[in-house]
Coordinates of C-alpha atoms in Angstrom, one line a residue:
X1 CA 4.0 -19.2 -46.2
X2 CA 3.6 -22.6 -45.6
X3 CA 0.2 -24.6 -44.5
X4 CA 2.1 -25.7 -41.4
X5 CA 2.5 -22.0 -39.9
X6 CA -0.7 -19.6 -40.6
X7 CA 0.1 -16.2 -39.5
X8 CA -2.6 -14.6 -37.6
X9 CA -1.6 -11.1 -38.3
X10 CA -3.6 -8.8 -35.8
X11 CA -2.2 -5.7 -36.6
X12 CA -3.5 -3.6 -33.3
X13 CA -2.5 0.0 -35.9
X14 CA 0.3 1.1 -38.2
X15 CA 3.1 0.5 -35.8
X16 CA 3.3 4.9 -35.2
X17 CA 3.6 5.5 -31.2
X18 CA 2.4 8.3 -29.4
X19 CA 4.6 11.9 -28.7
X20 CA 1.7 12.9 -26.2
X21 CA 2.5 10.7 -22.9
X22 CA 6.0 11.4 -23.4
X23 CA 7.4 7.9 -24.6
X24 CA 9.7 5.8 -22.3
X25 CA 11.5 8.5 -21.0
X26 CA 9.0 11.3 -21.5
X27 CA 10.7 13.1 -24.1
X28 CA 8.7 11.6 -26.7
X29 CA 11.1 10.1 -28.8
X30 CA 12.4 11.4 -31.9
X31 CA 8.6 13.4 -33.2
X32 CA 6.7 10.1 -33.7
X33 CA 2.9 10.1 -34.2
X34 CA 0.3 9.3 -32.4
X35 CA -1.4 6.2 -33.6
X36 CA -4.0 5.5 -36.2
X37 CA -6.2 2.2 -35.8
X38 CA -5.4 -0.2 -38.6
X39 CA -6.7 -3.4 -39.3
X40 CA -7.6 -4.0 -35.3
X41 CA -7.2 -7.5 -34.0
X42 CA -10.4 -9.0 -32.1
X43 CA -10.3 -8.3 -28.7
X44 CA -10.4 -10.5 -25.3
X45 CA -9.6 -9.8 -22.0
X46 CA -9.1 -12.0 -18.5
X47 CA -7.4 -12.2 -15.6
X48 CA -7.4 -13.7 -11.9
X49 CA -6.6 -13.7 -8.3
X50 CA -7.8 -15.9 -5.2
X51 CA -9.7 -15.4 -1.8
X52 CA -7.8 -15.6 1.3
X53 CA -9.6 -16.0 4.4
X54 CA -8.3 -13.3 5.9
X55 CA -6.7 -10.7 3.8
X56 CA -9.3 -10.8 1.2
X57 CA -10.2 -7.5 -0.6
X58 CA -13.5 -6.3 0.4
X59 CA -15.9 -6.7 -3.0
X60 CA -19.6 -7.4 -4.3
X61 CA -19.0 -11.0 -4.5
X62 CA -16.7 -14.0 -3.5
X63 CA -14.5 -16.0 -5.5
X64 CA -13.8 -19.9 -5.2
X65 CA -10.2 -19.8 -4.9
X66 CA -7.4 -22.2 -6.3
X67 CA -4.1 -22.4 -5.9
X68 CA -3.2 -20.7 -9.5
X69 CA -2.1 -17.2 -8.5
X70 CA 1.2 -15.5 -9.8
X71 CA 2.3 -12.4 -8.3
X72 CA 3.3 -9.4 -10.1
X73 CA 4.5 -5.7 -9.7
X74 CA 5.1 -3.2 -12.6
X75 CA 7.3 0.1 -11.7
X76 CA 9.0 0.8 -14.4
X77 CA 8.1 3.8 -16.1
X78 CA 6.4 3.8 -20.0
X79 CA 4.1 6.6 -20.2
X80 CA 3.8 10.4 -18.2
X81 CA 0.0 8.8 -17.8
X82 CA -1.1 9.5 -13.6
X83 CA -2.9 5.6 -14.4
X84 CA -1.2 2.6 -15.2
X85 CA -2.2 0.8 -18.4
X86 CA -3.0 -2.9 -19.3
X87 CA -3.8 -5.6 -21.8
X88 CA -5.1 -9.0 -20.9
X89 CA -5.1 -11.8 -23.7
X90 CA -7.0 -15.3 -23.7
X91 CA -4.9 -17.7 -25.7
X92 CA -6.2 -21.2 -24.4
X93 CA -7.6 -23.2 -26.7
X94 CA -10.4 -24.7 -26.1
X95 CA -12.2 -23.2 -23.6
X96 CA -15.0 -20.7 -22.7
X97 CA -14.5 -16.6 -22.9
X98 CA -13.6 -15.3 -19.6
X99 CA -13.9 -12.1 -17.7
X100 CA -12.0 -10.7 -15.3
X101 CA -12.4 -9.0 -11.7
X102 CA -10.5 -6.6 -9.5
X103 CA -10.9 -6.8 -5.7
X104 CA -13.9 -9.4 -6.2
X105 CA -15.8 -6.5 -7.8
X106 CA -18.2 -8.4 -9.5
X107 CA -20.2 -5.0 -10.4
X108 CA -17.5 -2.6 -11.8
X109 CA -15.8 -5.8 -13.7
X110 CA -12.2 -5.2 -15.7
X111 CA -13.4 -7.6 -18.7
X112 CA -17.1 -7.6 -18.1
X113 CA -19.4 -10.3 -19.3
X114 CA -19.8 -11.9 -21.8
X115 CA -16.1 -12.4 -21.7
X116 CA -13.5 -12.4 -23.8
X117 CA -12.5 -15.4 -26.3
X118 CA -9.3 -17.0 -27.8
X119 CA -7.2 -14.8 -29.3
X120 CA -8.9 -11.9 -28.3
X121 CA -8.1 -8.7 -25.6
X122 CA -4.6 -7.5 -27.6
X123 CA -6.1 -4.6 -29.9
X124 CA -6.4 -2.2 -26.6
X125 CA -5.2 -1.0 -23.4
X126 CA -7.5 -0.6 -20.2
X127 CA -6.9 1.9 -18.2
X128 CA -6.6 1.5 -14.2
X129 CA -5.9 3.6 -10.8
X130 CA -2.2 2.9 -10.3
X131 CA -2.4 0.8 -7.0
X132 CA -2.4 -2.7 -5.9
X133 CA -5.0 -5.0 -6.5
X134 CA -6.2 -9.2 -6.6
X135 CA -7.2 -9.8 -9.8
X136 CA -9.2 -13.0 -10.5
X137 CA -10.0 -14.3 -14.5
X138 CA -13.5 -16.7 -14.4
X139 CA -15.0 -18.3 -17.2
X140 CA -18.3 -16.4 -18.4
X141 CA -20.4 -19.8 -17.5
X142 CA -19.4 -19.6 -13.8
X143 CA -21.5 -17.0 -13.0
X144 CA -25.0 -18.4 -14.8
X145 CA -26.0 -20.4 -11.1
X146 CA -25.7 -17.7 -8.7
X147 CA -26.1 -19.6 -5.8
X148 CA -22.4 -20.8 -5.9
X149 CA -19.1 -19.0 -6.1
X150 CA -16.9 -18.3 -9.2
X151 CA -14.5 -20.7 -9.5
X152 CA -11.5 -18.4 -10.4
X153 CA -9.3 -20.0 -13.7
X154 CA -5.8 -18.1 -12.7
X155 CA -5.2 -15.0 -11.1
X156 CA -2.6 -12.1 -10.1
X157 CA -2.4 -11.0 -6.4
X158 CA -1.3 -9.0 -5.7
X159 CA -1.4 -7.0 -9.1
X160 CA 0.6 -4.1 -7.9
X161 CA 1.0 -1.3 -11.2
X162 CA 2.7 2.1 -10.6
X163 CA 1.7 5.4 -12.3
X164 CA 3.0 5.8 -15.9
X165 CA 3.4 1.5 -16.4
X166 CA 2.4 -0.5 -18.9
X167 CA 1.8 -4.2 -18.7
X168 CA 0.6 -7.6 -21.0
X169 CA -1.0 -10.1 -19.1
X170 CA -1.9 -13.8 -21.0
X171 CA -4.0 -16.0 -19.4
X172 CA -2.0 -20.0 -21.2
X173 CA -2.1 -23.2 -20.6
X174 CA -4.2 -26.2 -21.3
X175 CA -7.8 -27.3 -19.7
X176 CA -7.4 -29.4 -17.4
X177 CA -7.8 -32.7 -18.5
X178 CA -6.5 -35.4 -15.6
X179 CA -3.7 -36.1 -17.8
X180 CA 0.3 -35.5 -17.4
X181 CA 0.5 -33.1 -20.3
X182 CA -2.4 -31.0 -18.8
X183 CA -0.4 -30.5 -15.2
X184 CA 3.1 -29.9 -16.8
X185 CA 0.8 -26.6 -18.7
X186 CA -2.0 -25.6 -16.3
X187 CA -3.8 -22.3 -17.2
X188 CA -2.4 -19.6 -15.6
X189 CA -1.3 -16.0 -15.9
X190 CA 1.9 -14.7 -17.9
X191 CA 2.4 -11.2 -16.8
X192 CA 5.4 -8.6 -18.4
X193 CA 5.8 -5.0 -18.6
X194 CA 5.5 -3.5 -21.4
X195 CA 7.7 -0.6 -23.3
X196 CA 5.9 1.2 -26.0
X197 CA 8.5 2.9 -28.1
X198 CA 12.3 2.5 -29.1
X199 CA 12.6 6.7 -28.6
X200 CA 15.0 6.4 -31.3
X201 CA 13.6 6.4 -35.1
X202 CA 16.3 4.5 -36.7
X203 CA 15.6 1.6 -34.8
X204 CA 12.4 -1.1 -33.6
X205 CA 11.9 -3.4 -30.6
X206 CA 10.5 -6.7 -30.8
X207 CA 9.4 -9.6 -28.6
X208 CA 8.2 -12.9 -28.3
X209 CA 5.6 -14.7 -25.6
X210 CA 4.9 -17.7 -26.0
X211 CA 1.7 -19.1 -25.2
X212 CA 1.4 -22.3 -27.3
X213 CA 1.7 -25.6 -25.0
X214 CA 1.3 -28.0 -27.4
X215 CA 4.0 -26.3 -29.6
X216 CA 6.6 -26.2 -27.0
X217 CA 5.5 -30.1 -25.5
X218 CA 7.7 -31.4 -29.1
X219 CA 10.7 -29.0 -27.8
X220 CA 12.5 -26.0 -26.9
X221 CA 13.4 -23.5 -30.5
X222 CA 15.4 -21.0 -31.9
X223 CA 13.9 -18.2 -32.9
X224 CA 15.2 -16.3 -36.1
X225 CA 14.4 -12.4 -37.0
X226 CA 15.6 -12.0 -39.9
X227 CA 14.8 -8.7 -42.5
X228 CA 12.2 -10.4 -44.9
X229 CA 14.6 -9.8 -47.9
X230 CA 17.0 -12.8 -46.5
X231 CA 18.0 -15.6 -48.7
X232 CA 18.5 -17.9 -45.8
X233 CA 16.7 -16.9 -42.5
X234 CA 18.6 -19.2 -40.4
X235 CA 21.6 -18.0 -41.1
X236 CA 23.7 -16.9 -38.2
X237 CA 22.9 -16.9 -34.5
X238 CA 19.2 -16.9 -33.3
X239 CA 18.0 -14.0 -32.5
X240 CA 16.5 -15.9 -29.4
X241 CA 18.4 -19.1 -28.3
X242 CA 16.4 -21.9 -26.3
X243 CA 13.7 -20.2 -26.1
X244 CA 10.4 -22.6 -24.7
X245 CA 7.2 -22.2 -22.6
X246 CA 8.8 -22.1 -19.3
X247 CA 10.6 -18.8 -20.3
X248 CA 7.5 -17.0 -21.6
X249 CA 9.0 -13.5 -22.4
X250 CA 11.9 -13.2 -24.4
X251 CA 12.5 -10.0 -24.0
X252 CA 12.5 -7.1 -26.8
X253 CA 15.4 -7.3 -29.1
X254 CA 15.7 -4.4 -30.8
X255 CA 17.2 -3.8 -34.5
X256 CA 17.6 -1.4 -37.1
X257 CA 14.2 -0.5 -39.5
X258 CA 13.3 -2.6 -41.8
X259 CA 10.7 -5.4 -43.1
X260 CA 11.2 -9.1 -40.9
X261 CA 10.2 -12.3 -41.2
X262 CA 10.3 -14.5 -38.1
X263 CA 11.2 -18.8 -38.4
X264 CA 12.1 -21.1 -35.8
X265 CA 14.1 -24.4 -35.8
X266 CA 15.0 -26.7 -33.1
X267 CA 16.9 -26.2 -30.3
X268 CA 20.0 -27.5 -32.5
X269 CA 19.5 -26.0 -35.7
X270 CA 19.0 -29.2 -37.4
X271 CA 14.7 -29.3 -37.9
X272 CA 12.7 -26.0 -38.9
X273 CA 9.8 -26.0 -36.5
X274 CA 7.9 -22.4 -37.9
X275 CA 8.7 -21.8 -41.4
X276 CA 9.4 -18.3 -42.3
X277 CA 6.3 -15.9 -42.0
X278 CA 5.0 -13.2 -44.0
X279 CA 7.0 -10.0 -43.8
X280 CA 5.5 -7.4 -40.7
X281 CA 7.1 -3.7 -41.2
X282 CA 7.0 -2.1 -37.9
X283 CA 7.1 1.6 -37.8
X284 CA 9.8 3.2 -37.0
X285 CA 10.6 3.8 -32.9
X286 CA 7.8 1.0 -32.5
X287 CA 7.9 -2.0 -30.1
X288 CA 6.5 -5.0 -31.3
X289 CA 4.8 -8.5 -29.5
X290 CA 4.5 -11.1 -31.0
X291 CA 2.5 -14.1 -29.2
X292 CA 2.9 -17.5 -30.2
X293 CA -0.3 -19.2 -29.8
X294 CA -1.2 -23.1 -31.2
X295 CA -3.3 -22.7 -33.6
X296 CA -6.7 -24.3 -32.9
X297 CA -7.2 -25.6 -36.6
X298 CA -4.2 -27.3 -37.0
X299 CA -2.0 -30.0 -35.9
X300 CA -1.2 -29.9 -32.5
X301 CA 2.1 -29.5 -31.7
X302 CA 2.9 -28.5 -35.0
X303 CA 1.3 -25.6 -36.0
X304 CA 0.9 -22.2 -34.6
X305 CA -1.1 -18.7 -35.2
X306 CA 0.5 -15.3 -33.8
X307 CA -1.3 -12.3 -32.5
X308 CA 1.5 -9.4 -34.0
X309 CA 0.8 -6.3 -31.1
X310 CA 1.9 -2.7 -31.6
X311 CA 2.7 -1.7 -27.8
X312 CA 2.5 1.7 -28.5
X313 CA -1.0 1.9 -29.7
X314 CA -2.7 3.8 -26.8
X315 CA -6.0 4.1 -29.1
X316 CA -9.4 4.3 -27.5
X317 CA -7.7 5.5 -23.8
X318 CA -9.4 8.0 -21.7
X319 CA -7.7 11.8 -21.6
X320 CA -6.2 11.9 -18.3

C-alpha cells in the first residue's frame, strides 16, 4: 500500500449481521449470525442542533446557537427494534472531542463528556426513543466556564428517527479559520440512513462518505471497487463516478462476495488520487461504510485514512 494512502482499518466486527431484529425486511436474511466484536475501532460520538427563541425544546441548559443546522428524518425501516438506532462520527481534524445533546439536555447527554475525538464514535450504535428531537454537537471545552452558553459546532433539528431505523451521522468540515477554503467546508453534520444487511448471502453492500475537505479541495474522483485479486483496478467503469464532498453519501453498491480493494483517480481517469488499499473481506449479506477522512499525519490534500464500518454490528445494544 503506498505511503501516500494509509488505511485506517477499523474493523467495527467480522462483517456477520444479526438474524435476531429481523434484517431489512424482518425475515432475517438468509440465517446469518449475529455479530462478534473484532478488532473494534476507537469510538467518538457528536452531534448538534440550535435554540430558537420560541420553539426551543424545553432542557437543563441553553445552547448558543449558529446558523449550522441540517435537517433530517429517518423512516425507512432496518431493524424489528421498537427504538431507532444511531452512530455519530467526529472526523475533523484538528479540533477538540465533542459531545453531543438531545433537547438541550445537558444532564442525560447522547455523547457525554469528555467527548469524543477524531476518528472516533463508528464501533457502536446508541440506542434512542424513536421520536423527533434537536440535537446540538459542542466541543468538550465549551462547557468548562459555566457562566456562558455552549456555543453549538453543528447540529440536526429536527432529528426526526422512526422505530426500527438506523442512521450515521458525521460531524466534517474544517475549523474555522477566516479563510476562503474554511467557508467553502464549514463543520457541519452529514446525516444517512443506514441498511445493515444485503438479506441475500451471495452478495455485499458497500458505501462511501466522504469526509475529507482537504482531499476533495484538489478535485472531484472516481472511485474503483474492484475484487482485491485484480490486475488492473481501474479497469472499466468506476464503481462511483464524480464522486466529491458536496455529494457525501454515495450510496451502497452492492456486489457479489468476495475480497476488494478500493483506488481512486481523477475525475478523468488520467491521475490516481488513492492508490489501491489493502484487501477488506466483508462477510457475506454484510453492508459496509467506508469514510474517507484526510489523514491528519500526512499531506494535506493528498493523503487520506478510512474508518471501514460493519453496519450490521448491533454489539453492545440494549435487549428491547
Amino acid at each position: 500500500m503506498s505511503v501516500n494512502s494509509k488505511l485506517l482499518l477499523l474493523l467495527t466486527t467480522a462483517f456477520l449481521l444479526s438474524a435476531c431484529d429481523g434484517g431489512i425486511t424482518g425475515t432475517g436474511g438468509p440465517g446469518l449470525e449475529e455479530p462478534s466484536l473484532m478488532n473494534s475501532p476507537e469510538t467518538i460520538i457528536v452531534g448538534a442542533g440550535p435554540e430558537s427563541d420560541t420553539d426551543a425544546p424545553s432542557g437543563s441548559v441553553a445552547v448558543q446557537a449558529l446558523d449550522s443546522d441540517i435537517t433530517f428524518a429517518n423512516n425507512q425501516d432496518a431493524t424489528l427494534r421498537p427504538d431507532s438506532i444511531l452512530r455519530i462520527i467526529h472526523t475533523v481534524n484538528n479540533f477538540p472531542p465533542v459531545f453531543a445533546l438531545l433537547n438541550q439536555d445537558l444532564e442525560n447527554p447522547l455523547i457525554a463528556q469528555p467527548g469524543i475525538n477524531f476518528g472516533e464514535g463508528s464501533e457502536f450504535y446508541l440506542s434512542v426513543a424513536a421520536d423527533t428531537y434537536e440535537m446540538d454537537v459542542i466541543a468538550a471545552t465549551e462547557i468548562a466556564d459555566a457562566a456562558s452558553l455552549p456555543a453549538q459546532i453543528a447540529g440536526i433539528n429536527p432529528l426526526s428517527l422512526s422505530a426500527g431505523s438506523a442512521s450515521t451521522l458525521l460531524l466534517r468540515g474544517l475549523p474555522d479559520s477566516g479563510d476562503e477554503e474554511t467557508q467553502t467546508y464549514p463543520v457541519s453534520m452529514l446525516a444517512v440512513p443506514n441498511i445493515l444487511s444485503t438479506n441475500n448471502a451471495n452478495t455485499i453492500n458497500i458505501r462511501i462518505l466522504h469526509a475529507a475537505p482537504n482531499f476533495d479541495a484538489e478535485g472531484a474522483i472516481d472511485i474503483y471497487i474492484r475484487p482485491a485479486d485484480s490486475l488492473n483496478p481501474t479497469t472499466g467503469l468506476p464503481t462511483f463516478e464524480d464522486f466529491d464532498y458536496s455529494v457525501g453519501d454515495s450510496g451502497y453498491f452492492e456486489t457479489t462476495v468476495d475480497s476488494y480493494s478500493i483506488t481512486a483517480t481523477n475525475a478523468n481517469g488520467l491521475t490516481q488520487r488513492i492508490p489501491s488499499t489493502d484487501a477488506i473481506t466483508p462477510a457475506p449479506g454484510s453492508s459496509t461504510t467506508i469514510v474517507v477522512m484526510d489523514d491528519p499525519n500526512g499531506v494535506a490534500g493528498v493523503d487520506v485514512v478510512f474508518l471501514i464500518i460493519n453496519d450490521g454490528d448491533r454489539t453492545g445494544l440494549p435487549d428491547l
